[in-house]
PDB file of N, CA and C in Angstrom:
ATOM      1  N   MET A   1     107.675  59.212  42.885  1.00 84.00           N
ATOM      2  CA  MET A   1     107.854  60.532  42.104  1.00 84.00           C
ATOM      3  C   MET A   1     107.122  61.035  43.173  1.00 84.00           C
ATOM      4  N   GLU A   2     107.722  62.342  43.955  1.00 88.00           N
ATOM      5  CA  GLU A   2     107.091  63.374  45.117  1.00 88.00           C
ATOM      6  C   GLU A   2     106.769  64.691  44.064  1.00 88.00           C
ATOM      7  N   PHE A   3     105.810  65.460  44.734  1.00 87.00           N
ATOM      8  CA  PHE A   3     105.860  66.637  44.098  1.00 87.00           C
ATOM      9  C   PHE A   3     106.020  67.517  45.201  1.00 87.00           C
ATOM     10  N   MET A   4     106.371  68.720  44.843  1.00 84.00           N
ATOM     11  CA  MET A   4     106.367  69.948  45.636  1.00 84.00           C
ATOM     12  C   MET A   4     104.748  70.495  46.287  1.00 84.00           C
ATOM     13  N   LYS A   5     104.777  70.565  47.419  1.00 84.00           N
ATOM     14  CA  LYS A   5     103.532  71.443  47.791  1.00 84.00           C
ATOM     15  C   LYS A   5     103.265  72.539  46.913  1.00 84.00           C
ATOM     16  N   LEU A   6     101.874  72.842  46.736  1.00 78.00           N
ATOM     17  CA  LEU A   6     101.488  73.874  45.928  1.00 78.00           C
ATOM     18  C   LEU A   6     101.081  74.530  46.852  1.00 78.00           C
ATOM     19  N   SER A   7     101.019  76.163  47.061  1.00 80.00           N
ATOM     20  CA  SER A   7     100.390  76.951  47.664  1.00 80.00           C
ATOM     21  C   SER A   7     100.278  78.230  47.094  1.00 80.00           C
ATOM     22  N   ALA A   8      99.284  78.864  47.463  1.00 79.00           N
ATOM     23  CA  ALA A   8      98.665  80.215  46.132  1.00 79.00           C
ATOM     24  C   ALA A   8      98.522  81.556  47.519  1.00 79.00           C
ATOM     25  N   PRO A   9      99.268  82.679  47.306  1.00 85.00           N
ATOM     26  CA  PRO A   9      99.606  83.774  47.946  1.00 85.00           C
ATOM     27  C   PRO A   9      98.076  84.276  48.331  1.00 85.00           C
ATOM     28  N   THR A  10      97.865  84.562  49.275  1.00 92.00           N
ATOM     29  CA  THR A  10      97.093  84.875  50.257  1.00 92.00           C
ATOM     30  C   THR A  10      96.529  86.458  49.934  1.00 92.00           C
ATOM     31  N   LEU A  11      95.385  86.739  49.731  1.00 93.00           N
ATOM     32  CA  LEU A  11      94.979  88.557  49.581  1.00 93.00           C
ATOM     33  C   LEU A  11      95.526  89.333  50.042  1.00 93.00           C
ATOM     34  N   LYS A  12      96.313  89.267  51.247  1.00 94.00           N
ATOM     35  CA  LYS A  12      97.274  90.180  51.976  1.00 94.00           C
ATOM     36  C   LYS A  12      98.587  89.958  51.291  1.00 94.00           C
ATOM     37  N   GLU A  13      99.116  88.825  51.133  1.00 93.00           N
ATOM     38  CA  GLU A  13     100.397  88.907  50.099  1.00 93.00           C
ATOM     39  C   GLU A  13     100.121  89.405  48.853  1.00 93.00           C
ATOM     40  N   LEU A  14      98.902  89.361  48.432  1.00 93.00           N
ATOM     41  CA  LEU A  14      98.967  90.207  47.226  1.00 93.00           C
ATOM     42  C   LEU A  14      99.140  91.335  47.207  1.00 93.00           C
ATOM     43  N   PHE A  15      98.228  92.257  48.470  1.00 95.00           N
ATOM     44  CA  PHE A  15      97.918  93.262  48.486  1.00 95.00           C
ATOM     45  C   PHE A  15      99.213  94.065  48.288  1.00 95.00           C
ATOM     46  N   VAL A  16     100.485  93.510  49.783  1.00 94.00           N
ATOM     47  CA  VAL A  16     101.579  93.860  49.536  1.00 94.00           C
ATOM     48  C   VAL A  16     102.361  94.016  48.481  1.00 94.00           C
ATOM     49  N   ARG A  17     102.360  92.826  48.027  1.00 92.00           N
ATOM     50  CA  ARG A  17     103.449  92.903  46.604  1.00 92.00           C
ATOM     51  C   ARG A  17     103.134  93.860  45.750  1.00 92.00           C
ATOM     52  N   GLU A  18     101.620  94.650  45.560  1.00 94.00           N
ATOM     53  CA  GLU A  18     100.678  95.339  44.621  1.00 94.00           C
ATOM     54  C   GLU A  18     101.523  96.678  45.356  1.00 94.00           C
ATOM     55  N   MET A  19     101.215  96.869  46.603  1.00 95.00           N
ATOM     56  CA  MET A  19     102.182  98.098  46.751  1.00 95.00           C
ATOM     57  C   MET A  19     103.575  98.466  46.853  1.00 95.00           C
ATOM     58  N   GLU A  20     104.368  96.922  47.181  1.00 93.00           N
ATOM     59  CA  GLU A  20     105.501  97.500  47.452  1.00 93.00           C
ATOM     60  C   GLU A  20     105.790  97.460  45.709  1.00 93.00           C
ATOM     61  N   SER A  21     105.455  97.167  44.544  1.00 91.00           N
ATOM     62  CA  SER A  21     105.567  97.462  42.898  1.00 91.00           C
ATOM     63  C   SER A  21     105.314  98.962  42.868  1.00 91.00           C
ATOM     64  N   ALA A  22     104.048  99.265  43.192  1.00 94.00           N
ATOM     65  CA  ALA A  22     103.798 100.728  42.856  1.00 94.00           C
ATOM     66  C   ALA A  22     104.792 101.754  43.531  1.00 94.00           C
ATOM     67  N   ILE A  23     105.337 101.389  44.782  1.00 94.00           N
ATOM     68  CA  ILE A  23     106.407 102.188  45.590  1.00 94.00           C
ATOM     69  C   ILE A  23     107.783 102.226  44.961  1.00 94.00           C
ATOM     70  N   LEU A  24     108.201 100.882  44.380  1.00 90.00           N
ATOM     71  CA  LEU A  24     109.401 100.860  43.655  1.00 90.00           C
ATOM     72  C   LEU A  24     109.658 101.221  42.428  1.00 90.00           C
ATOM     73  N   SER A  25     108.589 101.110  41.561  1.00 90.00           N
ATOM     74  CA  SER A  25     108.053 101.578  40.642  1.00 90.00           C
ATOM     75  C   SER A  25     107.967 103.271  40.320  1.00 90.00           C
ATOM     76  N   GLY A  26     107.749 103.757  41.434  1.00 91.00           N
ATOM     77  CA  GLY A  26     107.450 105.305  41.465  1.00 91.00           C
ATOM     78  C   GLY A  26     106.347 106.004  41.604  1.00 91.00           C
ATOM     79  N   ARG A  27     105.071 104.740  40.903  1.00 94.00           N
ATOM     80  CA  ARG A  27     103.993 105.167  41.045  1.00 94.00           C
ATOM     81  C   ARG A  27     103.105 105.724  42.537  1.00 94.00           C
ATOM     82  N   LEU A  28     103.719 105.412  43.397  1.00 95.00           N
ATOM     83  CA  LEU A  28     103.456 106.244  44.803  1.00 95.00           C
ATOM     84  C   LEU A  28     104.947 106.674  45.361  1.00 95.00           C
ATOM     85  N   THR A  29     105.106 108.016  45.434  1.00 95.00           N
ATOM     86  CA  THR A  29     106.364 108.605  45.969  1.00 95.00           C
ATOM     87  C   THR A  29     106.511 108.542  47.255  1.00 95.00           C
ATOM     88  N   VAL A  30     107.753 108.843  47.607  1.00 94.00           N
ATOM     89  CA  VAL A  30     107.881 108.956  49.569  1.00 94.00           C
ATOM     90  C   VAL A  30     107.334 110.320  49.515  1.00 94.00           C
ATOM     91  N   GLY A  31     106.688 110.320  50.944  1.00 95.00           N
ATOM     92  CA  GLY A  31     105.529 111.227  51.475  1.00 95.00           C
ATOM     93  C   GLY A  31     104.269 111.276  51.022  1.00 95.00           C
ATOM     94  N   GLU A  32     103.581 110.429  49.742  1.00 96.00           N
ATOM     95  CA  GLU A  32     102.596 110.549  49.252  1.00 96.00           C
ATOM     96  C   GLU A  32     101.609 109.921  50.832  1.00 96.00           C
ATOM     97  N   ARG A  33     100.723 110.502  50.636  1.00 97.00           N
ATOM     98  CA  ARG A  33      99.712 109.767  51.358  1.00 97.00           C
ATOM     99  C   ARG A  33      98.987 108.622  50.798  1.00 97.00           C
ATOM    100  N   LEU A  34      98.190 107.598  51.258  1.00 96.00           N
ATOM    101  CA  LEU A  34      97.549 106.689  50.615  1.00 96.00           C
ATOM    102  C   LEU A  34      95.959 106.985  51.033  1.00 96.00           C
ATOM    103  N   PRO A  35      94.841 106.529  50.175  1.00 95.00           N
ATOM    104  CA  PRO A  35      93.521 106.438  50.614  1.00 95.00           C
ATOM    105  C   PRO A  35      93.610 105.849  51.500  1.00 95.00           C
ATOM    106  N   PRO A  36      92.290 106.535  52.818  1.00 94.00           N
ATOM    107  CA  PRO A  36      91.699 105.419  53.676  1.00 94.00           C
ATOM    108  C   PRO A  36      91.486 103.821  53.319  1.00 94.00           C
ATOM    109  N   GLU A  37      91.234 103.366  54.116  1.00 94.00           N
ATOM    110  CA  GLU A  37      91.732 101.915  54.688  1.00 94.00           C
ATOM    111  C   GLU A  37      90.248 101.567  53.790  1.00 94.00           C
ATOM    112  N   ARG A  38      89.226 101.805  54.158  1.00 95.00           N
ATOM    113  CA  ARG A  38      88.167 101.878  53.319  1.00 95.00           C
ATOM    114  C   ARG A  38      88.040 102.210  52.153  1.00 95.00           C
ATOM    115  N   GLU A  39      88.616 103.406  51.485  1.00 96.00           N
ATOM    116  CA  GLU A  39      88.731 103.339  50.068  1.00 96.00           C
ATOM    117  C   GLU A  39      89.428 102.801  49.383  1.00 96.00           C
ATOM    118  N   LEU A  40      90.629 101.977  49.813  1.00 95.00           N
ATOM    119  CA  LEU A  40      91.588 101.169  49.234  1.00 95.00           C
ATOM    120  C   LEU A  40      91.054  99.584  49.022  1.00 95.00           C
ATOM    121  N   ALA A  41      90.239  99.263  50.050  1.00 95.00           N
ATOM    122  CA  ALA A  41      89.748  98.306  49.993  1.00 95.00           C
ATOM    123  C   ALA A  41      88.268  98.185  48.958  1.00 95.00           C
ATOM    124  N   GLY A  42      87.589  99.260  48.737  1.00 95.00           N
ATOM    125  CA  GLY A  42      86.557  99.498  47.824  1.00 95.00           C
ATOM    126  C   GLY A  42      87.429  99.246  46.522  1.00 95.00           C
ATOM    127  N   GLN A  43      88.560  99.964  46.360  1.00 95.00           N
ATOM    128  CA  GLN A  43      89.320  99.620  45.296  1.00 95.00           C
ATOM    129  C   GLN A  43      89.818  98.446  44.393  1.00 95.00           C
ATOM    130  N   MET A  44      90.464  97.716  45.782  1.00 94.00           N
ATOM    131  CA  MET A  44      91.095  96.425  45.232  1.00 94.00           C
ATOM    132  C   MET A  44      89.984  95.664  45.958  1.00 94.00           C
ATOM    133  N   GLN A  45      88.583  95.677  46.361  1.00 95.00           N
ATOM    134  CA  GLN A  45      87.623  94.709  46.270  1.00 95.00           C
ATOM    135  C   GLN A  45      88.159  93.348  47.230  1.00 95.00           C
ATOM    136  N   VAL A  46      88.705  93.874  48.517  1.00 95.00           N
ATOM    137  CA  VAL A  46      89.011  93.182  49.254  1.00 95.00           C
ATOM    138  C   VAL A  46      88.615  93.588  50.665  1.00 95.00           C
ATOM    139  N   SER A  47      88.920  92.656  51.747  1.00 94.00           N
ATOM    140  CA  SER A  47      88.177  93.243  52.863  1.00 94.00           C
ATOM    141  C   SER A  47      89.258  94.207  53.811  1.00 94.00           C
ATOM    142  N   ARG A  48      88.288  95.526  54.513  1.00 96.00           N
ATOM    143  CA  ARG A  48      89.737  95.808  55.011  1.00 96.00           C
ATOM    144  C   ARG A  48      90.611  95.320  56.491  1.00 96.00           C
ATOM    145  N   ALA A  49      90.345  94.197  56.785  1.00 95.00           N
ATOM    146  CA  ALA A  49      91.165  93.508  57.501  1.00 95.00           C
ATOM    147  C   ALA A  49      92.394  93.020  56.435  1.00 95.00           C
ATOM    148  N   VAL A  50      92.242  92.836  55.235  1.00 95.00           N
ATOM    149  CA  VAL A  50      93.552  92.437  54.611  1.00 95.00           C
ATOM    150  C   VAL A  50      94.621  93.659  54.155  1.00 95.00           C
ATOM    151  N   ILE A  51      93.673  94.711  53.828  1.00 96.00           N
ATOM    152  CA  ILE A  51      94.335  96.252  53.762  1.00 96.00           C
ATOM    153  C   ILE A  51      95.120  96.942  55.370  1.00 96.00           C
ATOM    154  N   ASN A  52      94.409  96.230  56.484  1.00 96.00           N
ATOM    155  CA  ASN A  52      94.937  96.820  57.702  1.00 96.00           C
ATOM    156  C   ASN A  52      96.118  96.040  57.931  1.00 96.00           C
ATOM    157  N   GLY A  53      96.190  94.418  57.417  1.00 96.00           N
ATOM    158  CA  GLY A  53      96.958  93.591  57.502  1.00 96.00           C
ATOM    159  C   GLY A  53      98.228  93.994  57.039  1.00 96.00           C
ATOM    160  N   GLY A  54      98.067  94.246  55.810  1.00 96.00           N
ATOM    161  CA  GLY A  54      98.798  94.414  54.653  1.00 96.00           C
ATOM    162  C   GLY A  54      99.707  95.977  55.069  1.00 96.00           C
ATOM    163  N   ILE A  55      99.285  96.745  55.283  1.00 97.00           N
ATOM    164  CA  ILE A  55      99.885  98.164  55.865  1.00 97.00           C
ATOM    165  C   ILE A  55     100.903  97.861  57.025  1.00 97.00           C
ATOM    166  N   SER A  56     100.238  97.042  57.774  1.00 96.00           N
ATOM    167  CA  SER A  56     101.144  96.621  59.071  1.00 96.00           C
ATOM    168  C   SER A  56     102.261  95.735  58.706  1.00 96.00           C
ATOM    169  N   ASP A  57     102.269  95.121  57.470  1.00 95.00           N
ATOM    170  CA  ASP A  57     103.559  94.639  57.028  1.00 95.00           C
ATOM    171  C   ASP A  57     104.194  95.438  56.215  1.00 95.00           C
ATOM    172  N   LEU A  58     103.753  96.201  55.640  1.00 95.00           N
ATOM    173  CA  LEU A  58     104.899  96.977  54.554  1.00 95.00           C
ATOM    174  C   LEU A  58     105.538  98.067  55.402  1.00 95.00           C
ATOM    175  N   ALA A  59     104.839  98.438  56.920  1.00 94.00           N
ATOM    176  CA  ALA A  59     105.030  99.645  58.059  1.00 94.00           C
ATOM    177  C   ALA A  59     106.611  98.895  58.147  1.00 94.00           C
ATOM    178  N   ARG A  60     106.267  97.270  58.541  1.00 93.00           N
ATOM    179  CA  ARG A  60     107.460  96.871  59.342  1.00 93.00           C
ATOM    180  C   ARG A  60     108.482  96.697  58.878  1.00 93.00           C
ATOM    181  N   LYS A  61     108.285  96.533  57.002  1.00 91.00           N
ATOM    182  CA  LYS A  61     109.622  96.502  56.314  1.00 91.00           C
ATOM    183  C   LYS A  61     109.761  97.815  55.878  1.00 91.00           C
ATOM    184  N   GLY A  62     109.359  98.801  56.134  1.00 92.00           N
ATOM    185  CA  GLY A  62     109.810 100.126  55.954  1.00 92.00           C
ATOM    186  C   GLY A  62     109.371 100.956  55.075  1.00 92.00           C
ATOM    187  N   PHE A  63     108.218 100.390  54.264  1.00 95.00           N
ATOM    188  CA  PHE A  63     107.630 101.046  53.133  1.00 95.00           C
ATOM    189  C   PHE A  63     106.795 102.136  53.108  1.00 95.00           C
ATOM    190  N   LEU A  64     106.074 102.011  54.495  1.00 95.00           N
ATOM    191  CA  LEU A  64     104.864 102.880  54.794  1.00 95.00           C
ATOM    192  C   LEU A  64     105.345 103.174  56.289  1.00 95.00           C
ATOM    193  N   TYR A  65     104.566 104.356  56.602  1.00 94.00           N
ATOM    194  CA  TYR A  65     104.695 104.972  58.296  1.00 94.00           C
ATOM    195  C   TYR A  65     103.575 105.634  58.368  1.00 94.00           C
ATOM    196  N   VAL A  66     102.539 104.886  59.670  1.00 95.00           N
ATOM    197  CA  VAL A  66     101.410 105.633  60.065  1.00 95.00           C
ATOM    198  C   VAL A  66     101.388 106.723  61.178  1.00 95.00           C
ATOM    199  N   LYS A  67     100.529 107.647  60.638  1.00 95.00           N
ATOM    200  CA  LYS A  67     100.550 108.834  61.727  1.00 95.00           C
ATOM    201  C   LYS A  67      99.389 108.859  62.291  1.00 95.00           C
ATOM    202  N   PRO A  68      99.178 108.249  63.804  1.00 92.00           N
ATOM    203  CA  PRO A  68      97.897 107.964  64.026  1.00 92.00           C
ATOM    204  C   PRO A  68      96.852 109.395  63.804  1.00 92.00           C
ATOM    205  N   ARG A  69      95.558 108.982  63.248  1.00 91.00           N
ATOM    206  CA  ARG A  69      94.817 110.320  63.232  1.00 91.00           C
ATOM    207  C   ARG A  69      95.033 110.834  62.162  1.00 91.00           C
ATOM    208  N   ALA A  70      96.124 110.952  61.168  1.00 93.00           N
ATOM    209  CA  ALA A  70      96.505 111.495  60.223  1.00 93.00           C
ATOM    210  C   ALA A  70      96.362 110.660  58.558  1.00 93.00           C
ATOM    211  N   GLY A  71      96.727 109.488  59.085  1.00 95.00           N
ATOM    212  CA  GLY A  71      96.713 108.821  57.555  1.00 95.00           C
ATOM    213  C   GLY A  71      97.893 108.213  57.507  1.00 95.00           C
ATOM    214  N   VAL A  72      98.053 106.983  56.199  1.00 97.00           N
ATOM    215  CA  VAL A  72      99.377 105.892  56.248  1.00 97.00           C
ATOM    216  C   VAL A  72      99.840 106.968  54.757  1.00 97.00           C
ATOM    217  N   TYR A  73     101.335 106.953  55.246  1.00 97.00           N
ATOM    218  CA  TYR A  73     102.471 107.791  54.298  1.00 97.00           C
ATOM    219  C   TYR A  73     103.028 106.682  53.415  1.00 97.00           C
ATOM    220  N   VAL A  74     103.546 106.825  52.415  1.00 96.00           N
ATOM    221  CA  VAL A  74     104.978 106.324  51.842  1.00 96.00           C
ATOM    222  C   VAL A  74     106.280 106.564  52.690  1.00 96.00           C
ATOM    223  N   ALA A  75     106.971 105.654  52.958  1.00 94.00           N
ATOM    224  CA  ALA A  75     108.027 106.041  53.820  1.00 94.00           C
ATOM    225  C   ALA A  75     109.544 106.264  53.342  1.00 94.00           C
ATOM    226  N   ASP A  76     110.114 106.958  53.276  1.00 92.00           N
ATOM    227  CA  ASP A  76     111.487 106.549  52.635  1.00 92.00           C
ATOM    228  C   ASP A  76     112.384 105.921  52.831  1.00 92.00           C
ATOM    229  N   TYR A  77     112.188 104.455  52.367  1.00 89.00           N
ATOM    230  CA  TYR A  77     112.624 103.228  52.563  1.00 89.00           C
ATOM    231  C   TYR A  77     113.661 103.003  52.798  1.00 89.00           C
ATOM    232  N   ARG A  78     115.033 104.171  51.339  1.00 87.00           N
ATOM    233  CA  ARG A  78     116.182 104.039  50.981  1.00 87.00           C
ATOM    234  C   ARG A  78     116.814 104.112  52.590  1.00 87.00           C
ATOM    235  N   ARG A  79     115.986 105.135  53.343  1.00 88.00           N
ATOM    236  CA  ARG A  79     116.698 105.763  54.383  1.00 88.00           C
ATOM    237  C   ARG A  79     116.223 104.863  56.132  1.00 88.00           C
ATOM    238  N   THR A  80     115.035 104.124  55.552  1.00 82.00           N
ATOM    239  CA  THR A  80     114.276 103.723  56.935  1.00 82.00           C
ATOM    240  C   THR A  80     114.134 102.264  56.726  1.00 82.00           C
ATOM    241  N   GLY A  81     114.841 101.602  55.666  1.00 82.00           N
ATOM    242  CA  GLY A  81     114.519 100.140  55.462  1.00 82.00           C
ATOM    243  C   GLY A  81     114.765  99.324  56.398  1.00 82.00           C
ATOM    244  N   THR A  82     115.062  98.258  56.440  1.00 83.00           N
ATOM    245  CA  THR A  82     115.118  96.856  56.925  1.00 83.00           C
ATOM    246  C   THR A  82     116.074  95.815  55.941  1.00 83.00           C
ATOM    247  N   PRO A  83     116.299  95.020  56.546  1.00 84.00           N
ATOM    248  CA  PRO A  83     117.078  93.904  55.300  1.00 84.00           C
ATOM    249  C   PRO A  83     115.634  93.239  54.834  1.00 84.00           C
ATOM    250  N   GLU A  84     114.213  93.186  55.397  1.00 87.00           N
ATOM    251  CA  GLU A  84     113.221  92.633  54.796  1.00 87.00           C
ATOM    252  C   GLU A  84     112.873  93.850  53.286  1.00 87.00           C
ATOM    253  N   THR A  85     113.267  95.263  53.436  1.00 84.00           N
ATOM    254  CA  THR A  85     113.090  96.321  52.863  1.00 84.00           C
ATOM    255  C   THR A  85     114.066  95.450  51.088  1.00 84.00           C
ATOM    256  N   ILE A  86     115.383  95.410  51.621  1.00 82.00           N
ATOM    257  CA  ILE A  86     116.500  95.032  50.786  1.00 82.00           C
ATOM    258  C   ILE A  86     116.072  93.355  50.026  1.00 82.00           C
ATOM    259  N   ARG A  87     115.127  92.546  50.656  1.00 84.00           N
ATOM    260  CA  ARG A  87     115.040  91.480  50.054  1.00 84.00           C
ATOM    261  C   ARG A  87     113.572  91.859  49.052  1.00 84.00           C
ATOM    262  N   SER A  88     112.794  92.326  49.594  1.00 85.00           N
ATOM    263  CA  SER A  88     111.554  93.042  48.638  1.00 85.00           C
ATOM    264  C   SER A  88     111.874  93.710  47.442  1.00 85.00           C
ATOM    265  N   ILE A  89     113.087  94.834  47.172  1.00 82.00           N
ATOM    266  CA  ILE A  89     113.817  95.342  46.284  1.00 82.00           C
ATOM    267  C   ILE A  89     114.201  94.221  45.459  1.00 82.00           C
ATOM    268  N   MET A  90     114.908  93.102  45.888  1.00 81.00           N
ATOM    269  CA  MET A  90     115.836  92.400  45.364  1.00 81.00           C
ATOM    270  C   MET A  90     114.510  91.691  44.593  1.00 81.00           C
ATOM    271  N   GLU A  91     113.983  91.161  45.072  1.00 81.00           N
ATOM    272  CA  GLU A  91     112.413  90.079  44.435  1.00 81.00           C
ATOM    273  C   GLU A  91     112.022  91.200  43.262  1.00 81.00           C
ATOM    274  N   TYR A  92     111.524  91.911  43.548  1.00 78.00           N
ATOM    275  CA  TYR A  92     111.104  93.228  42.491  1.00 78.00           C
ATOM    276  C   TYR A  92     112.242  93.672  41.430  1.00 78.00           C
ATOM    277  N   ASN A  93     113.305  93.329  41.415  1.00 69.00           N
ATOM    278  CA  ASN A  93     114.477  93.805  40.349  1.00 69.00           C
ATOM    279  C   ASN A  93     114.754  92.333  39.864  1.00 69.00           C
ATOM    280  N   GLY A  94     114.085  91.279  40.255  1.00 68.00           N
ATOM    281  CA  GLY A  94     114.452  89.945  39.683  1.00 68.00           C
ATOM    282  C   GLY A  94     115.711  89.326  40.013  1.00 68.00           C
ATOM    283  N   GLY A  95     115.828  89.463  41.435  1.00 58.00           N
ATOM    284  CA  GLY A  95     117.197  89.430  41.859  1.00 58.00           C
ATOM    285  C   GLY A  95     118.417  90.081  41.899  1.00 58.00           C
ATOM    286  N   GLN A  96     118.347  91.452  41.583  1.00 57.00           N
ATOM    287  CA  GLN A  96     119.389  92.103  41.071  1.00 57.00           C
ATOM    288  C   GLN A  96     119.131  93.476  42.042  1.00 57.00           C
ATOM    289  N   LEU A  97     120.325  93.839  42.945  1.00 56.00           N
ATOM    290  CA  LEU A  97     120.371  95.193  43.483  1.00 56.00           C
ATOM    291  C   LEU A  97     120.587  96.315  42.731  1.00 56.00           C
ATOM    292  N   ARG A  98     119.401  97.050  42.212  1.00 58.00           N
ATOM    293  CA  ARG A  98     120.038  98.333  41.332  1.00 58.00           C
ATOM    294  C   ARG A  98     119.852  99.634  42.016  1.00 58.00           C
ATOM    295  N   SER A  99     120.645 100.622  41.899  1.00 52.00           N
ATOM    296  CA  SER A  99     120.319 101.974  42.650  1.00 52.00           C
ATOM    297  C   SER A  99     119.145 102.600  42.209  1.00 52.00           C
TER     298      SER A  99
END
């Protein structure tokens, strides 16, 4: 009998999932500024490297945008999203694409 390899999500993956959930549920609204990385890291009890990597992934997916020297903001993912954005929305909605 063969078993499937098990793998646990990394802290960065968990951070990305949490932020996607907050954005898609409306807890974080379009245009809202995120707390600084140091503050987020303290609140979530992870390193700044986890936060920084997660922010990069979320920006690539169209959920966040970074304004140098101004902060990180929630992007209008419905307008600037990528195919990865649609995938994240479907995963959040249990495989359904809702409007």
